[in-house]
mmCIF file of C-alpha atoms in Angstrom:
data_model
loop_
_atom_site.group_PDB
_atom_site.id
_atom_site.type_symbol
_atom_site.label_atom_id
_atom_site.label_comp_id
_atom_site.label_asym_id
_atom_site.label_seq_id
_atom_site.Cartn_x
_atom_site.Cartn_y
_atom_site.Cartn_z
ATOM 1 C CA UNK J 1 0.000 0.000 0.000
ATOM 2 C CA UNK J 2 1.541 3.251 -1.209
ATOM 3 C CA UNK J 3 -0.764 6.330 -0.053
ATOM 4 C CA UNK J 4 -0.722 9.056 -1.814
ATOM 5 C CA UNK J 5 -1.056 12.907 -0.522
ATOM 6 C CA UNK J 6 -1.020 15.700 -3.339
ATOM 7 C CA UNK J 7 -0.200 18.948 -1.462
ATOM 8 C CA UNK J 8 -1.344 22.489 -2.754
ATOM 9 C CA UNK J 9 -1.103 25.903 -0.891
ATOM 10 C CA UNK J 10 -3.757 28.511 -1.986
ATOM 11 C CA UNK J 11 -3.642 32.141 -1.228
ATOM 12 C CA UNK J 12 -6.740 34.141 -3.136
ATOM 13 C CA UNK J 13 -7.122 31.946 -5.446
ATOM 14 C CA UNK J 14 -10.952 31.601 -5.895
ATOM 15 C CA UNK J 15 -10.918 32.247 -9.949
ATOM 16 C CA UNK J 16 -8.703 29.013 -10.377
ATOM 17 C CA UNK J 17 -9.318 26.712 -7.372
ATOM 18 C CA UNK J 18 -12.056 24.936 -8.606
ATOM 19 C CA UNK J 19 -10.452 23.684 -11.633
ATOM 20 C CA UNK J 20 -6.966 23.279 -9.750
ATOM 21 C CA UNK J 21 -8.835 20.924 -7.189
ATOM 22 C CA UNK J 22 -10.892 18.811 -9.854
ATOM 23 C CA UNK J 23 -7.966 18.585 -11.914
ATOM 24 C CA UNK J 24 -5.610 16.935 -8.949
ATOM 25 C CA UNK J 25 -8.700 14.973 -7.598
ATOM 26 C CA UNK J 26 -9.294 12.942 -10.556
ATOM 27 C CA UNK J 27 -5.400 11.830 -9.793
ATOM 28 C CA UNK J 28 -6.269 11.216 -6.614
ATOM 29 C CA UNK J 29 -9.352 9.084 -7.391
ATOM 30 C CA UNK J 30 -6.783 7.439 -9.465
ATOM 31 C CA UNK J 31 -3.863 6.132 -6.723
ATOM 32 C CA UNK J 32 -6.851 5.977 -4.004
ATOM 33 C CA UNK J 33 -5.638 2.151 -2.602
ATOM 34 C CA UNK J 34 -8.109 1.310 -0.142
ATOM 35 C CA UNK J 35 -9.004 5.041 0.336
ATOM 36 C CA UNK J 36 -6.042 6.207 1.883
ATOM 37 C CA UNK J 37 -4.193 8.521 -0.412
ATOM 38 C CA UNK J 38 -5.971 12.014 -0.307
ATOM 39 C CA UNK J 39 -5.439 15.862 -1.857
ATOM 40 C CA UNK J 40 -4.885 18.462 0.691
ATOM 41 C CA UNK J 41 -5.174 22.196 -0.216
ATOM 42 C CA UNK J 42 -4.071 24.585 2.405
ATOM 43 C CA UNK J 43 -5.791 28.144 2.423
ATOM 44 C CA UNK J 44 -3.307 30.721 3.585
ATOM 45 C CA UNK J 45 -5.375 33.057 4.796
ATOM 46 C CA UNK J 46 -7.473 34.109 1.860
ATOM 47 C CA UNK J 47 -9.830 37.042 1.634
ATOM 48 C CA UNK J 48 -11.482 36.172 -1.342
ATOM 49 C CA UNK J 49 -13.942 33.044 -1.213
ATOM 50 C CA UNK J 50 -11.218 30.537 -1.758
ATOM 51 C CA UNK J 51 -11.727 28.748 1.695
ATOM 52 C CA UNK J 52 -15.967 28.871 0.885
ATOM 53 C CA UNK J 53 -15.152 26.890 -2.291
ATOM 54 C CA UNK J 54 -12.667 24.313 -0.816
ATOM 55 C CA UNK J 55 -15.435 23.653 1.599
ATOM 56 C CA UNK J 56 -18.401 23.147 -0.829
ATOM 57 C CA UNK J 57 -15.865 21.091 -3.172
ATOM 58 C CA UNK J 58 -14.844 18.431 -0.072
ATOM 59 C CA UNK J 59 -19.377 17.834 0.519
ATOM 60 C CA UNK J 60 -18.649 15.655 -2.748
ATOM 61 C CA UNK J 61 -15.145 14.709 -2.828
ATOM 62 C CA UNK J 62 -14.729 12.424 0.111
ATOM 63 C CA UNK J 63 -10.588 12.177 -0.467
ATOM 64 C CA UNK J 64 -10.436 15.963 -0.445
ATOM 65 C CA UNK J 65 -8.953 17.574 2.671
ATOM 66 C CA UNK J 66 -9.612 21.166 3.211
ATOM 67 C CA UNK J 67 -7.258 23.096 5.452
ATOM 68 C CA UNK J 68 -7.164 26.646 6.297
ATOM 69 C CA UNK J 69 -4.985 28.633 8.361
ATOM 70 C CA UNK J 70 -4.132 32.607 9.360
ATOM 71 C CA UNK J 71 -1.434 34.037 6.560
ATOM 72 C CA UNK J 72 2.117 33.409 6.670
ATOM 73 C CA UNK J 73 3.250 32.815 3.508
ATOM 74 C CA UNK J 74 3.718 30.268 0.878
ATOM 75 C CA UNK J 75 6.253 28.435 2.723
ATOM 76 C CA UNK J 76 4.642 27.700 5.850
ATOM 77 C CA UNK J 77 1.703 26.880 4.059
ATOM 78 C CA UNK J 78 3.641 23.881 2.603
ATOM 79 C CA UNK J 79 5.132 22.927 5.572
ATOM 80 C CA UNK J 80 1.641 22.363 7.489
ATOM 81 C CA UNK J 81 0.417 20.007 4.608
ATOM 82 C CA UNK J 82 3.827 18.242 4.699
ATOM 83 C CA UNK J 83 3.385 17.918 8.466
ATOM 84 C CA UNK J 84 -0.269 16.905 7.800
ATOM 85 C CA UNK J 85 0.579 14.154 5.301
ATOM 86 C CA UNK J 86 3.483 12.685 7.287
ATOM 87 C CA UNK J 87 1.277 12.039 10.412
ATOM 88 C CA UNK J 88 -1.875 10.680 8.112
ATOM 89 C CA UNK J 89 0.961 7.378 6.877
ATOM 90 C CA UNK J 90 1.678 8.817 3.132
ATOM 91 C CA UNK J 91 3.981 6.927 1.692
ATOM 92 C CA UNK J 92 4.746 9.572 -1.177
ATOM 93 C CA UNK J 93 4.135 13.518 -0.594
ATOM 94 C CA UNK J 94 3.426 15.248 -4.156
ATOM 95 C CA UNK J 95 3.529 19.046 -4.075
ATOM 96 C CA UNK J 96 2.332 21.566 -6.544
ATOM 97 C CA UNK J 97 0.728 25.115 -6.747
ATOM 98 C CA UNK J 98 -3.014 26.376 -7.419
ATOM 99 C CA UNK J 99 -2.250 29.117 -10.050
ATOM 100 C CA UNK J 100 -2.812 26.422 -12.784
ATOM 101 C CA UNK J 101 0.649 26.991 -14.123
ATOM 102 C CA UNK J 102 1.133 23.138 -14.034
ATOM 103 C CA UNK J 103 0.017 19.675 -15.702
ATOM 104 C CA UNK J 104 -1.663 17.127 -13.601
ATOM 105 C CA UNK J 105 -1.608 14.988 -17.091
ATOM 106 C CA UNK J 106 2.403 14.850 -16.518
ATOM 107 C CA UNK J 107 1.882 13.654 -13.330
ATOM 108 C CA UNK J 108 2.006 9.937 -14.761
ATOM 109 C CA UNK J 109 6.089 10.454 -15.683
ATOM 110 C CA UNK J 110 7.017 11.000 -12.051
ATOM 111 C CA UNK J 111 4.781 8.204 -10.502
ATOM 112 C CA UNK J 112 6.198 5.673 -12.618
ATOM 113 C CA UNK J 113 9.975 6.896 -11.398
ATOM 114 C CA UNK J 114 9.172 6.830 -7.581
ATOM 115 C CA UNK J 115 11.194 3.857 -7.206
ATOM 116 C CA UNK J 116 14.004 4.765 -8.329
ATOM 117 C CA UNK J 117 14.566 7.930 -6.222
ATOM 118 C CA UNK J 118 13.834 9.335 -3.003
ATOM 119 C CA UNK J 119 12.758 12.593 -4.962
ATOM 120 C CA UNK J 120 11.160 13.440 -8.365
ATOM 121 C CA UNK J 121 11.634 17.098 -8.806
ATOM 122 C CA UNK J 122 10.514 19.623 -12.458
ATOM 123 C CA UNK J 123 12.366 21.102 -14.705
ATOM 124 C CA UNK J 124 11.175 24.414 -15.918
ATOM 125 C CA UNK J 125 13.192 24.238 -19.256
ATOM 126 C CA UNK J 126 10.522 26.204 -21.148
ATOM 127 C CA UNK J 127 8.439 28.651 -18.537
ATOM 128 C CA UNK J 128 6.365 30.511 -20.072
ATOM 129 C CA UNK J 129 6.076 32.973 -17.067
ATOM 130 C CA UNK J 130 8.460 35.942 -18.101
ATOM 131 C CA UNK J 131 12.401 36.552 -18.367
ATOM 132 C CA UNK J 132 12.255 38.521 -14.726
ATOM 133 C CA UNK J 133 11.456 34.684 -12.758
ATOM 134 C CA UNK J 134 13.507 33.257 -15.324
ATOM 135 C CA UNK J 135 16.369 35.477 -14.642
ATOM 136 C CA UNK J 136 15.624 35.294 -10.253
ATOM 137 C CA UNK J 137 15.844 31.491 -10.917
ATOM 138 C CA UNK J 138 19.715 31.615 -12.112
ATOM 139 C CA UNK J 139 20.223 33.960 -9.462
ATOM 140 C CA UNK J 140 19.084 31.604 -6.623
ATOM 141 C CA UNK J 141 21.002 28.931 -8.569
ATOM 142 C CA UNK J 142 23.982 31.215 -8.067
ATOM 143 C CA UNK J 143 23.010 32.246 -4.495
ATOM 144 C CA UNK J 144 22.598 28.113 -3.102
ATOM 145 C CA UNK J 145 26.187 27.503 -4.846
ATOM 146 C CA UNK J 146 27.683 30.383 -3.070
ATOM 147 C CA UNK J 147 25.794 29.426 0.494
ATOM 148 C CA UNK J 148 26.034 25.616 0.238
ATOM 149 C CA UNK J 149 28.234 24.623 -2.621
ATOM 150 C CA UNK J 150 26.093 22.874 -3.682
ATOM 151 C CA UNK J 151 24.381 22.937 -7.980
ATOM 152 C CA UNK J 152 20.373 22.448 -8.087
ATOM 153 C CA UNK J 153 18.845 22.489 -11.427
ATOM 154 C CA UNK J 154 15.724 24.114 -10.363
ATOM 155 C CA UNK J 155 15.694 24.284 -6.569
ATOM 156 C CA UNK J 156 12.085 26.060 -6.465
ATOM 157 C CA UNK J 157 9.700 23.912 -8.846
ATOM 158 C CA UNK J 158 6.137 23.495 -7.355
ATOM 159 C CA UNK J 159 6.276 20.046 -8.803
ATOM 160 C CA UNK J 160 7.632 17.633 -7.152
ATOM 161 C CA UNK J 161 7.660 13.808 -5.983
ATOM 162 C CA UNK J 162 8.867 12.932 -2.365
ATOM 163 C CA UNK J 163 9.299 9.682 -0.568
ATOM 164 C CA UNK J 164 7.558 10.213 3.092
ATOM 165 C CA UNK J 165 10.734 8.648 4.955
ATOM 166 C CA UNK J 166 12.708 11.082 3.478
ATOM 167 C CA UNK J 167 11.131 14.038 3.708
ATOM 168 C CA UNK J 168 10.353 13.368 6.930
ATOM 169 C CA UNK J 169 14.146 13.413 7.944
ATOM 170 C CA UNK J 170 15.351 16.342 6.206
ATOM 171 C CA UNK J 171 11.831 18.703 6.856
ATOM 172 C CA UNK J 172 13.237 18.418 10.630
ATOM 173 C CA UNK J 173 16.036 20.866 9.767
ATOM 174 C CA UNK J 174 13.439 23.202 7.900
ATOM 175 C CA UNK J 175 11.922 26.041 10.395
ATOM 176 C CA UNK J 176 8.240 25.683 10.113
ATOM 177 C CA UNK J 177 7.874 29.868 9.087
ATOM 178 C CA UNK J 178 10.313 29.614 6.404
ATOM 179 C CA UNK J 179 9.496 31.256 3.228
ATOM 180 C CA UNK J 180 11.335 29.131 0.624
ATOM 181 C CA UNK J 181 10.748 25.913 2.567
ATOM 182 C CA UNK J 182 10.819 23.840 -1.178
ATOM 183 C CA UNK J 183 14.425 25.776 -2.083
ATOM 184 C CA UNK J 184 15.510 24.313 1.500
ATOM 185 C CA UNK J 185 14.316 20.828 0.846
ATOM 186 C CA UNK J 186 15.978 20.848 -2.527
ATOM 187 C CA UNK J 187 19.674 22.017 -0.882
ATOM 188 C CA UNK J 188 18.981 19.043 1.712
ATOM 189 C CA UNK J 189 18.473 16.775 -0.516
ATOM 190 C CA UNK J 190 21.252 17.313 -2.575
ATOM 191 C CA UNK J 191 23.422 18.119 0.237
ATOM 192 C CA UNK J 192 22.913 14.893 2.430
ATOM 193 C CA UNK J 193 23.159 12.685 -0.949
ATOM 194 C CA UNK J 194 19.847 11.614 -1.728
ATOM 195 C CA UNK J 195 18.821 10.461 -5.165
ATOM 196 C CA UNK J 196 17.198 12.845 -6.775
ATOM 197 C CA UNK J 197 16.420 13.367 -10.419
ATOM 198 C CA UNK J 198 14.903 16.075 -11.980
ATOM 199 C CA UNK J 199 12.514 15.722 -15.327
ATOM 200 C CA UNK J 200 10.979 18.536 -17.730
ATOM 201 C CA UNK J 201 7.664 19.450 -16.983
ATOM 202 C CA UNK J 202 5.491 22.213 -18.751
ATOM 203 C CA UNK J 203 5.605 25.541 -16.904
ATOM 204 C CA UNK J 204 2.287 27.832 -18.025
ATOM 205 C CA UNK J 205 1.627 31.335 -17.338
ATOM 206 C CA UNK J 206 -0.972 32.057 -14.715
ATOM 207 C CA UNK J 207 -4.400 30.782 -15.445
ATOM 208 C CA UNK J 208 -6.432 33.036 -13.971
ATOM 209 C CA UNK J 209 -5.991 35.727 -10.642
ATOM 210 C CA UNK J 210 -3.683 38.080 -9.775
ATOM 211 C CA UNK J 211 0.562 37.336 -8.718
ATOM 212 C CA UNK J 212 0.457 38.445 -5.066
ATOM 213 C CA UNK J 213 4.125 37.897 -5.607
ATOM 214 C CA UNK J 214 5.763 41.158 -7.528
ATOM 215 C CA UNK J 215 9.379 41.791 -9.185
ATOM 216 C CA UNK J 216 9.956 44.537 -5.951
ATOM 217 C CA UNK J 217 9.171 41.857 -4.096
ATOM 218 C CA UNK J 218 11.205 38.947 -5.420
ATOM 219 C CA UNK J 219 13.985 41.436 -5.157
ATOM 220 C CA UNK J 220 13.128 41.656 -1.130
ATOM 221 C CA UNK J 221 12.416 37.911 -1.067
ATOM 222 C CA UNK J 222 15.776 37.646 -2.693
ATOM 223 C CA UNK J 223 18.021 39.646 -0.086
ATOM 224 C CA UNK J 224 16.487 38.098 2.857
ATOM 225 C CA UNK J 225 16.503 34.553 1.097
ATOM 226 C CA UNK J 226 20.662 34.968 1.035
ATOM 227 C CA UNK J 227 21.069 36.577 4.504
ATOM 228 C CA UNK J 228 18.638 33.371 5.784
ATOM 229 C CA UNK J 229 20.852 30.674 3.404
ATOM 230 C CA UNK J 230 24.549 32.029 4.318
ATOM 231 C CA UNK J 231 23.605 31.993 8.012
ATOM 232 C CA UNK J 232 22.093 28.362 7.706
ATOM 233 C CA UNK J 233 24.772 27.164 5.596
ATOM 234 C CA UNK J 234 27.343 28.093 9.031
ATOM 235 C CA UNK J 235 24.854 26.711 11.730
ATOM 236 C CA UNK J 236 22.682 24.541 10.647
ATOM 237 C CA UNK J 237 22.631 22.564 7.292
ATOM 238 C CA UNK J 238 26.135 20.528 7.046
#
């Protein structure tokens, strides 16, 4: 038995959630052995009717998990449904986002390379979300080589395959407020020699809403992203 839990953070997010949850349910449906494997969507403190429609969606979707919680960020947000799939038994964690920007139809490739690795992780070789993220992603590349000497081919993908006994180890070094708790996981991984491997996935635009996320603030996110690595790169992570 190999439950499943597909984990997706939502912040304001009420013009795509609907499709973003029957789109990862019908995967769900799929790997549901003996009712066990479930999708979890965490509401980060949404002011829009996100939270309303993750509630009327779960009255008919009985492996739907709705979760809400007060805002603090996209990181924590993903670290309570980690935590929450790790004590329910999942064998594998999945994670992904709810601005529709990936496939649930390549979903298949990574499930049918679980055993092989202890983590399954995309490649955005073609994003289709503008040069500026393209251009912050070789930054952080340069910024984790520089912190932990260590190369990650796409450290920040909201796709991505885990086994549960391994995340479970390396989340414990993660502070549950951290902001890029998926860049984190991706340096750990790498760093404490897991296998990981990472496979092109297609990277949309935004399907619907508005970025709460801004270039001003990537910059901000940026600077205290290197401050936060260099200092965990001399206490913590070895």
């Amino acid at each position: 038995m190999e439950p499943l839990y597909i984990i997706i953070p939502a912040y304001n997010e009420q013009e795509n959630i609907t499709n973003i949850m029957t789109e990862w349910y019908s995967i769900i449906e799929t790997h549901a052995q003996e009712q066990t494997s479930r999708l979890v969507v965490i509401d980060d403190g949404s002011n829009d009717a996100t939270f309303e429609m993750m509630q009327e969606f779960a009255k008919t979707h009985p492996f739907f998990v709705p979760i809400t919680q007060e805002n603090a960020g996209h990181g924590a947000a993903i670290y309570r449904g980690y935590q929450y799939a790790l004590e329910a038994g999942a064998a594998y964690i999945f994670q992904t986002d709810s601005d529709g920007q990936t496939l649930a139809s390549e979903f298949e490739d990574f499930w049918q390379e679980r055993e092989e690795t202890d983590a399954l992780i995309g490649s955005r070789e073609h994003r289709k979300d503008g040069i500026g993220r393209v251009f912050v992603a070789k930054v952080l590349r340069l910024v984790l080589w520089i912190c932990f000497s260590v190369r990650v081919k796409d450290a920040n993908t909201p796709y991505r395959l885990m086994r549960a006994e391994v995340l479970r180890d390396e989340i414990s070094y993660v502070p549950k407020d951290f902001f890029l708790t998926n860049v984190l996981l991706s340096v750990l991984f790498i760093k404490h020699n897991r296998t990981v491997k990472f496979l092109p996935i297609t990277f949309l635009n935004r399907q619907g809403g508005k970025n709460s996320v801004n270039f001003r603030k990537i910059i901000a996110i940026g600077r205290k992203a290197f401050v936060e690595f260099y200092r965990m790169s001399r206490e913590k992570v070895r």
